[in-house]
CSV table of C-alpha atoms in Angstrom, one decimal:
chain,number,residue,atom,x,y,z
A,124,UNK,CA,-17.1,10.1,-7.2
A,125,UNK,CA,-18.1,8.0,-10.8
A,126,UNK,CA,-19.5,4.9,-10.1
A,127,UNK,CA,-17.8,3.8,-13.5
A,128,UNK,CA,-14.5,3.1,-11.7
A,129,UNK,CA,-15.1,-0.3,-9.7
A,130,UNK,CA,-12.5,-1.7,-7.3
A,131,UNK,CA,-9.6,-4.4,-8.3
A,132,UNK,CA,-11.2,-7.6,-6.3
A,133,UNK,CA,-8.0,-8.8,-4.2
A,134,UNK,CA,-10.8,-10.5,-1.7
A,135,UNK,CA,-10.9,-8.2,0.6
A,136,UNK,CA,-14.0,-6.4,2.4
A,137,UNK,CA,-13.3,-2.9,0.5
A,138,UNK,CA,-14.1,-5.0,-3.0
A,139,UNK,CA,-17.9,-4.5,-1.9
A,140,UNK,CA,-17.4,-1.5,0.0
A,141,UNK,CA,-16.7,-3.0,3.7
A,142,UNK,CA,-13.6,-2.0,5.6
A,143,UNK,CA,-9.9,-3.1,5.3
A,144,UNK,CA,-8.1,-3.6,8.3
A,145,UNK,CA,-4.9,-4.5,8.5
A,146,UNK,CA,-2.1,-5.4,11.4
A,147,UNK,CA,1.6,-3.5,10.8
A,148,UNK,CA,4.1,-5.5,11.8
A,149,UNK,CA,6.6,-4.6,15.0
A,150,UNK,CA,9.3,-5.8,12.7
A,151,UNK,CA,11.9,-3.4,14.3
A,152,UNK,CA,12.9,-3.0,18.2
A,153,UNK,CA,10.1,-0.5,20.3
A,154,UNK,CA,7.8,-1.1,17.8
A,155,UNK,CA,6.1,2.3,17.0
A,156,UNK,CA,6.1,3.4,21.3
A,157,UNK,CA,9.2,6.0,21.7
A,158,UNK,CA,9.5,5.5,25.4
A,159,UNK,CA,11.6,3.8,28.3
A,160,UNK,CA,8.4,2.4,29.6
A,161,UNK,CA,6.7,0.9,26.1
A,162,UNK,CA,6.0,-3.3,26.5
A,163,UNK,CA,9.2,-5.5,25.0
A,164,UNK,CA,9.1,-5.8,21.6
A,165,UNK,CA,12.5,-6.8,20.7
A,166,UNK,CA,11.5,-6.9,16.6
A,167,UNK,CA,12.5,-10.5,16.6
A,168,UNK,CA,11.0,-13.1,14.0
A,169,UNK,CA,9.4,-15.3,16.5
A,170,UNK,CA,7.9,-12.4,18.3
A,171,UNK,CA,6.1,-11.7,14.9
A,172,UNK,CA,5.5,-15.1,13.6
A,173,UNK,CA,3.1,-15.3,17.0
A,174,UNK,CA,1.5,-11.7,16.0
A,175,UNK,CA,0.7,-13.0,12.8
A,176,UNK,CA,-0.6,-16.2,13.7
A,177,UNK,CA,-3.0,-14.2,16.2
A,178,UNK,CA,-4.1,-11.2,13.9
A,179,UNK,CA,-4.8,-14.5,11.7
A,180,UNK,CA,-7.0,-16.2,14.4
A,181,UNK,CA,-8.8,-12.5,14.7
A,182,UNK,CA,-9.6,-12.0,11.4
A,183,UNK,CA,-8.0,-9.5,10.4
A,184,UNK,CA,-8.0,-8.8,6.6
A,185,UNK,CA,-3.4,-7.9,5.5
A,186,UNK,CA,-0.4,-8.2,7.5
A,187,UNK,CA,2.1,-5.4,6.4
A,188,UNK,CA,6.0,-4.9,7.0
A,189,UNK,CA,8.0,-1.4,6.8
A,190,UNK,CA,11.5,-1.4,5.4
A,191,UNK,CA,13.9,-0.2,7.6
A,192,UNK,CA,17.8,-0.4,7.6
A,193,UNK,CA,18.9,2.7,10.1
A,194,UNK,CA,17.6,3.0,13.5
A,195,UNK,CA,16.9,5.9,15.8
A,196,UNK,CA,19.4,5.2,19.0
A,197,UNK,CA,18.5,6.6,21.6
A,198,UNK,CA,18.9,5.4,25.6
A,199,UNK,CA,16.3,2.7,24.3
A,200,UNK,CA,18.3,1.7,20.8
A,201,UNK,CA,14.6,2.6,19.1
A,202,UNK,CA,14.5,0.0,15.8
A,203,UNK,CA,18.7,-0.3,15.6
A,204,UNK,CA,17.5,-4.1,14.9
A,205,UNK,CA,15.5,-4.7,12.0
A,206,UNK,CA,14.1,-7.9,10.0
A,207,UNK,CA,14.1,-7.9,6.3
A,208,UNK,CA,11.0,-6.8,5.3
A,209,UNK,CA,10.4,-9.5,2.1
A,210,UNK,CA,12.1,-12.3,4.0
A,211,UNK,CA,10.5,-11.7,7.0
A,212,UNK,CA,7.1,-11.5,5.5
A,213,UNK,CA,7.6,-15.1,3.4
A,214,UNK,CA,7.9,-16.2,6.8
A,215,UNK,CA,4.8,-15.4,8.1
A,216,UNK,CA,3.0,-16.3,4.7
A,217,UNK,CA,4.1,-19.7,5.5
A,218,UNK,CA,2.7,-19.4,9.1
A,219,UNK,CA,-0.7,-18.1,8.0
A,220,UNK,CA,-3.4,-19.4,5.4
A,221,UNK,CA,-5.5,-16.5,4.9
A,222,UNK,CA,-4.6,-13.0,5.4
A,223,UNK,CA,-3.1,-11.2,2.8
A,224,UNK,CA,1.3,-10.7,3.5
A,225,UNK,CA,2.4,-7.2,1.8
A,226,UNK,CA,5.7,-5.9,1.9
A,227,UNK,CA,7.9,-2.9,1.7
A,228,UNK,CA,10.4,-2.1,-1.0
A,229,UNK,CA,12.2,0.8,-1.5
A,230,UNK,CA,12.3,2.0,-5.6
A,231,UNK,CA,15.8,3.5,-5.0
A,232,UNK,CA,17.4,0.2,-3.5
A,233,UNK,CA,15.8,-2.7,-5.9
A,234,UNK,CA,16.0,-2.9,-9.0
A,235,UNK,CA,13.4,-3.7,-11.0
A,236,UNK,CA,14.0,-6.9,-12.4
A,237,UNK,CA,15.4,-8.3,-9.0
A,238,UNK,CA,12.1,-6.4,-6.8
A,239,UNK,CA,9.7,-8.2,-9.2
A,240,UNK,CA,11.1,-11.6,-8.9
A,241,UNK,CA,10.7,-11.1,-4.7
A,242,UNK,CA,6.7,-10.3,-4.6
A,243,UNK,CA,6.2,-12.7,-7.0
A,244,UNK,CA,8.2,-15.1,-5.3
A,245,UNK,CA,5.8,-14.1,-2.4
A,246,UNK,CA,2.6,-14.9,-4.1
A,247,UNK,CA,4.0,-18.0,-5.0
A,248,UNK,CA,4.6,-18.7,-1.4
A,249,UNK,CA,1.5,-17.4,0.1
A,250,UNK,CA,-0.7,-19.0,-2.7
A,251,UNK,CA,-1.7,-15.1,-4.4
A,252,UNK,CA,-1.6,-13.5,-1.4
A,253,UNK,CA,1.1,-10.8,-1.8
A,254,UNK,CA,1.5,-6.7,-1.5
A,255,UNK,CA,3.5,-4.5,-2.1
A,256,UNK,CA,3.7,-1.0,-0.7
A,257,UNK,CA,6.2,1.2,-2.3
A,258,UNK,CA,8.8,3.6,-0.6
A,259,UNK,CA,10.4,6.2,-2.8
A,260,UNK,CA,12.4,7.2,-0.2
A,261,UNK,CA,13.1,9.9,2.3
A,262,UNK,CA,15.2,8.8,5.2
A,263,UNK,CA,19.1,10.4,3.2
A,264,UNK,CA,21.0,8.9,6.3
A,265,UNK,CA,19.5,5.3,6.2
A,266,UNK,CA,20.5,4.9,2.2
A,267,UNK,CA,23.9,7.2,2.4
A,268,UNK,CA,25.2,4.9,5.0
A,269,UNK,CA,25.3,2.2,2.1
A,270,UNK,CA,26.5,4.2,-0.6
A,271,UNK,CA,23.1,4.7,-1.6
A,272,UNK,CA,22.0,8.0,-2.0
A,273,UNK,CA,20.6,9.2,-5.1
A,274,UNK,CA,22.9,12.7,-4.9
A,275,UNK,CA,20.5,15.4,-6.9
A,276,UNK,CA,17.3,12.9,-7.2
A,277,UNK,CA,14.7,15.5,-5.0
A,278,UNK,CA,11.4,15.0,-4.0
A,279,UNK,CA,9.5,15.7,-7.3
A,280,UNK,CA,12.2,13.1,-9.3
A,281,UNK,CA,12.2,10.1,-6.7
A,282,UNK,CA,8.2,9.9,-8.2
A,283,UNK,CA,9.7,10.2,-11.6
A,284,UNK,CA,11.8,7.2,-10.7
A,285,UNK,CA,9.0,5.4,-9.3
A,286,UNK,CA,7.1,5.3,-11.9
A,287,UNK,CA,9.6,4.1,-14.4
A,288,UNK,CA,10.3,1.3,-11.5
A,289,UNK,CA,6.6,-0.1,-10.8
A,290,UNK,CA,5.6,0.2,-14.1
A,291,UNK,CA,9.0,-1.9,-15.0
A,292,UNK,CA,7.7,-4.1,-12.3
A,293,UNK,CA,3.7,-5.0,-13.5
A,294,UNK,CA,4.9,-5.4,-17.3
A,295,UNK,CA,7.4,-8.4,-15.7
A,296,UNK,CA,4.4,-9.9,-13.6
A,297,UNK,CA,2.3,-10.2,-17.1
A,298,UNK,CA,4.6,-9.9,-20.2
A,299,UNK,CA,7.0,-12.3,-21.6
A,300,UNK,CA,9.5,-10.1,-22.2
A,301,UNK,CA,9.9,-6.2,-21.3
A,302,UNK,CA,12.9,-3.6,-23.2
A,303,UNK,CA,11.9,-0.7,-21.0
A,304,UNK,CA,14.7,2.4,-22.0
A,305,UNK,CA,14.1,5.5,-19.0
A,306,UNK,CA,16.3,7.8,-17.3
A,307,UNK,CA,16.5,5.7,-14.1
A,308,UNK,CA,15.7,1.7,-15.1
A,309,UNK,CA,17.1,0.3,-18.8
A,310,UNK,CA,15.9,-3.4,-19.1
A,311,UNK,CA,16.4,-4.7,-22.2
A,312,UNK,CA,15.1,-8.3,-23.0
A,313,UNK,CA,14.1,-8.6,-19.8
A,314,UNK,CA,12.7,-11.8,-18.6
A,315,UNK,CA,11.3,-13.1,-15.5
A,316,UNK,CA,9.5,-15.9,-14.5
A,317,UNK,CA,7.1,-17.6,-12.8
A,318,UNK,CA,5.0,-14.6,-13.2
A,319,UNK,CA,2.4,-13.7,-10.0
A,320,UNK,CA,-1.3,-15.9,-11.2
A,321,UNK,CA,-2.7,-12.2,-10.8
A,322,UNK,CA,-1.2,-8.8,-10.3
A,323,UNK,CA,-0.5,-8.5,-6.3
A,324,UNK,CA,-2.0,-5.4,-4.5
A,325,UNK,CA,0.2,-2.2,-3.9
A,326,UNK,CA,0.2,0.2,-1.8
A,327,UNK,CA,2.2,3.5,-1.2
A,328,UNK,CA,2.1,6.4,1.4
A,329,UNK,CA,2.8,9.3,-1.1
A,330,UNK,CA,0.6,12.0,0.6
A,331,UNK,CA,2.1,14.9,-1.6
A,332,UNK,CA,0.4,16.3,-4.5
A,333,UNK,CA,2.8,14.3,-7.1
A,334,UNK,CA,2.4,11.7,-4.9
A,335,UNK,CA,-0.9,11.4,-4.3
A,336,UNK,CA,-1.1,11.7,-8.4
A,337,UNK,CA,1.3,8.8,-8.8
A,338,UNK,CA,-0.9,7.0,-6.0
A,339,UNK,CA,-4.3,7.2,-8.1
A,340,UNK,CA,-2.4,6.2,-11.3
A,341,UNK,CA,-0.5,3.3,-10.7
A,342,UNK,CA,-1.5,1.8,-6.7
A,343,UNK,CA,-4.4,0.2,-5.6
A,344,UNK,CA,-4.6,1.2,-2.6
A,345,UNK,CA,-3.2,4.8,-0.6
A,346,UNK,CA,-1.8,5.2,3.2
A,347,UNK,CA,-3.5,8.7,4.4
A,348,UNK,CA,-2.1,10.9,7.6
A,349,UNK,CA,-4.9,12.8,9.8
A,350,UNK,CA,-5.6,12.2,13.3
A,351,UNK,CA,-9.1,13.4,12.9
A,352,UNK,CA,-12.1,12.2,11.4
A,353,UNK,CA,-12.3,15.3,9.6
A,354,UNK,CA,-8.5,15.2,8.7
A,355,UNK,CA,-8.8,12.2,7.1
A,356,UNK,CA,-12.3,12.9,5.5
A,357,UNK,CA,-10.4,16.2,4.0
A,358,UNK,CA,-7.3,14.1,3.0
A,359,UNK,CA,-10.1,11.0,1.7
A,360,UNK,CA,-12.0,13.5,-0.5
A,361,UNK,CA,-8.5,14.9,-2.2
A,362,UNK,CA,-7.3,11.2,-3.2
A,363,UNK,CA,-10.5,9.7,-4.8
A,364,UNK,CA,-10.9,13.0,-6.3
A,365,UNK,CA,-7.6,12.6,-8.1
A,366,UNK,CA,-8.2,8.7,-8.3
A,367,UNK,CA,-11.7,9.9,-10.5
A,368,UNK,CA,-10.1,12.6,-12.2
A,369,UNK,CA,-7.2,9.8,-13.6
A,370,UNK,CA,-10.6,6.8,-14.1
A,371,UNK,CA,-9.5,4.7,-11.9
A,372,UNK,CA,-10.5,3.6,-8.1
A,373,UNK,CA,-8.2,3.7,-5.6
A,374,UNK,CA,-8.5,2.3,-2.1
A,375,UNK,CA,-7.7,5.0,1.6
A,376,UNK,CA,-6.1,3.7,4.4
A,377,UNK,CA,-5.4,5.4,7.2
A,378,UNK,CA,-3.0,4.7,10.0
A,379,UNK,CA,-3.6,4.2,13.7
A,380,UNK,CA,-2.5,2.8,17.2
A,381,UNK,CA,-5.0,1.5,19.4
A,382,UNK,CA,-4.1,1.5,23.2
A,383,UNK,CA,-6.6,-1.2,24.9
A,384,UNK,CA,-7.6,-1.4,28.3
A,385,UNK,CA,-10.7,-2.9,30.4
A,386,UNK,CA,-11.4,0.5,30.8
A,387,UNK,CA,-10.5,4.2,29.6
A,388,UNK,CA,-9.2,4.9,32.7
A,389,UNK,CA,-6.5,2.4,32.7
A,390,UNK,CA,-5.8,2.2,28.8
A,391,UNK,CA,-5.5,6.8,29.5
A,392,UNK,CA,-3.0,5.7,32.7
A,393,UNK,CA,-1.1,3.9,29.5
A,394,UNK,CA,-0.9,6.6,27.7
A,395,UNK,CA,0.7,8.5,30.3
A,396,UNK,CA,3.3,6.2,31.2
A,397,UNK,CA,4.9,5.8,27.8
A,398,UNK,CA,4.7,9.9,27.5
A,399,UNK,CA,6.2,9.8,30.9
A,400,UNK,CA,9.3,7.4,29.4
A,401,UNK,CA,9.6,9.5,26.1
A,402,UNK,CA,12.9,9.0,25.5
A,403,UNK,CA,14.2,11.8,24.1
A,404,UNK,CA,17.6,11.0,22.1
A,405,UNK,CA,15.5,8.5,19.8
A,406,UNK,CA,13.6,11.9,18.9
A,407,UNK,CA,16.6,13.3,17.8
A,408,UNK,CA,18.0,10.6,16.1
A,409,UNK,CA,14.2,10.2,14.2
A,410,UNK,CA,14.9,13.7,13.3
A,411,UNK,CA,18.1,13.7,12.0
A,412,UNK,CA,17.1,10.5,9.7
A,413,UNK,CA,14.4,12.7,8.0
A,414,UNK,CA,16.8,16.0,7.8
A,415,UNK,CA,15.3,18.2,10.2
A,416,UNK,CA,18.1,17.9,12.7
A,417,UNK,CA,19.9,21.2,11.9
A,418,UNK,CA,17.1,23.4,11.2
A,419,UNK,CA,14.4,22.2,13.9
A,420,UNK,CA,15.7,20.2,17.0
A,421,UNK,CA,14.4,22.4,20.3
A,422,UNK,CA,11.5,24.0,18.1
A,423,UNK,CA,8.5,23.0,19.7
A,424,UNK,CA,6.9,22.1,16.3
A,425,UNK,CA,3.7,19.8,15.2
A,426,UNK,CA,5.9,17.1,14.5
A,427,UNK,CA,7.7,16.6,18.1
A,428,UNK,CA,4.9,18.2,19.9
A,429,UNK,CA,3.2,14.7,18.7
A,430,UNK,CA,6.1,12.3,18.9
A,431,UNK,CA,6.7,13.8,22.3
A,432,UNK,CA,4.0,11.5,23.9
A,433,UNK,CA,6.1,8.3,23.0
A,434,UNK,CA,3.7,7.8,19.7
A,435,UNK,CA,4.7,7.2,16.1
A,436,UNK,CA,1.4,7.6,14.6
A,437,UNK,CA,-2.3,9.1,15.6
A,438,UNK,CA,-3.8,6.9,18.2
A,439,UNK,CA,-6.9,5.6,19.8
A,440,UNK,CA,-7.4,4.9,23.4
A,441,UNK,CA,-9.7,3.4,25.6
A,442,UNK,CA,-11.9,0.3,26.5
A,443,UNK,CA,-12.5,-1.9,23.8
A,444,UNK,CA,-16.6,0.1,23.5
A,445,UNK,CA,-15.0,3.2,23.2
A,446,UNK,CA,-12.2,2.0,21.1
A,447,UNK,CA,-14.9,0.2,18.9
A,448,UNK,CA,-16.6,3.8,18.9
A,449,UNK,CA,-14.3,5.8,18.1
A,450,UNK,CA,-12.7,3.9,14.9
A,451,UNK,CA,-16.3,3.9,13.6
A,452,UNK,CA,-16.6,7.3,13.4
A,453,UNK,CA,-12.8,7.6,11.7
A,454,UNK,CA,-13.8,4.8,9.3
A,455,UNK,CA,-17.8,6.5,8.9
A,456,UNK,CA,-16.7,9.6,8.8
A,457,UNK,CA,-13.1,9.9,7.2
A,458,UNK,CA,-14.8,7.4,5.1
A,459,UNK,CA,-11.1,5.4,3.8
A,460,UNK,CA,-11.5,2.6,3.0
A,461,UNK,CA,-9.8,0.5,6.0
A,462,UNK,CA,-7.8,1.0,8.7
A,463,UNK,CA,-4.1,-0.7,10.0
A,464,UNK,CA,-3.4,-0.6,12.9
A,465,UNK,CA,-0.4,-0.5,15.3
A,466,UNK,CA,-0.5,-2.2,19.5
A,467,UNK,CA,1.7,-1.3,22.2
A,468,UNK,CA,1.3,-4.9,23.1
A,469,UNK,CA,0.7,-7.0,19.9
A,470,UNK,CA,0.8,-10.5,21.7
A,471,UNK,CA,-1.7,-8.9,24.3
A,472,UNK,CA,-3.9,-6.4,22.5
A,473,UNK,CA,-4.9,-7.9,19.2
A,474,UNK,CA,-6.6,-11.1,20.9
A,475,UNK,CA,-9.3,-8.7,22.5
A,476,UNK,CA,-9.7,-6.9,19.5
A,477,UNK,CA,-10.7,-9.7,17.3
A,478,UNK,CA,-12.9,-10.5,19.8
A,479,UNK,CA,-14.1,-7.4,21.3
A,480,UNK,CA,-13.7,-4.8,18.7
A,481,UNK,CA,-13.3,-6.2,15.4
A,482,UNK,CA,-17.0,-8.3,15.2
A,483,UNK,CA,-18.9,-4.9,15.3
A,484,UNK,CA,-16.7,-3.3,12.7
A,485,UNK,CA,-17.8,-6.0,11.0
A,486,UNK,CA,-21.3,-5.6,11.7
A,487,UNK,CA,-21.0,-1.9,11.4
A,488,UNK,CA,-19.5,-2.4,7.9
A,489,UNK,CA,-20.6,-5.0,5.9
A,490,UNK,CA,-20.6,-3.7,2.4
A,491,UNK,CA,-23.4,-4.1,-0.1
A,492,UNK,CA,-22.6,-7.4,0.2
A,493,UNK,CA,-21.6,-9.3,3.4
A,494,UNK,CA,-18.0,-10.0,2.6
A,495,UNK,CA,-16.3,-12.2,4.7
A,496,UNK,CA,-13.9,-11.6,6.9
A,497,UNK,CA,-10.6,-12.8,4.6
A,498,UNK,CA,-12.5,-12.4,1.7
């Protein structure tokens, strides 16, 4: 990659070549384990507030919340109860002082004039720690239930819409007045005050060819998919090449569930227990949300096979020592700029991660200049 493309400075370790480590907040009931045997996560603000404060105490760099409007049901009523992403992150920004606070907004649900002000407000509440996770939308049922699914706007067209959306928001964050006429949004002498002190951090999870180019051209970071170091390395290299092609530095992150036990055996037993309690009905609800129900249900494929483990993301399972080794390999071989973490039990596992895993990762990936834990 060309060394002329330097990362924008956001007060995080990747500014200087270190690794950003954050936590995906459990603002929906059930967290990311589809199982009757998982630890109780009710998705409440109280649960998330405690998790956020533990995350800050542990020394992670960011916390992020998804946006979800319809759950997957099943016996566990998985994700049926969810908090609003931006409102929740505003509360968590008030409850913390150092950790970056990133909220999610769906481009097809919020007008850019509204979204720009929401994130600018979050930025003021957090003292400059705000970030925006942009989602272009792929869950038809989730949006059609409220009459908000844009019929005829396919996958690539949703990125055309997203280009108009994020460019409008960036202008509203920095210019006195914005006039922008596009196929999806029209702004006429549109004003948005107050402005953020500096542009908030932006991230997207577009891994298609068009999605990756969108992220490279418009965002500060991208979430990549991949459960092995080799898969991540391939995705990371592709994303970095696309970003280099457009003359920008794009941070790359992966998402990983961390199952911590005192021993490898204890952690594996925990994972086996989740698998034994797998909620088939919730999987069916998930597949319906993805529009896969008619074609795929009853057929075993990579998606369903992975989901039947009970986990909704790639995972690392083991003792603190084992988890540290696996994370080091994932970051070293994968080459990503960081990782967003999920825990089956946030309250129990975040403190263990903070004391027994994170210090070793900081030492292993110090960056060009030793980046402090919170920038």
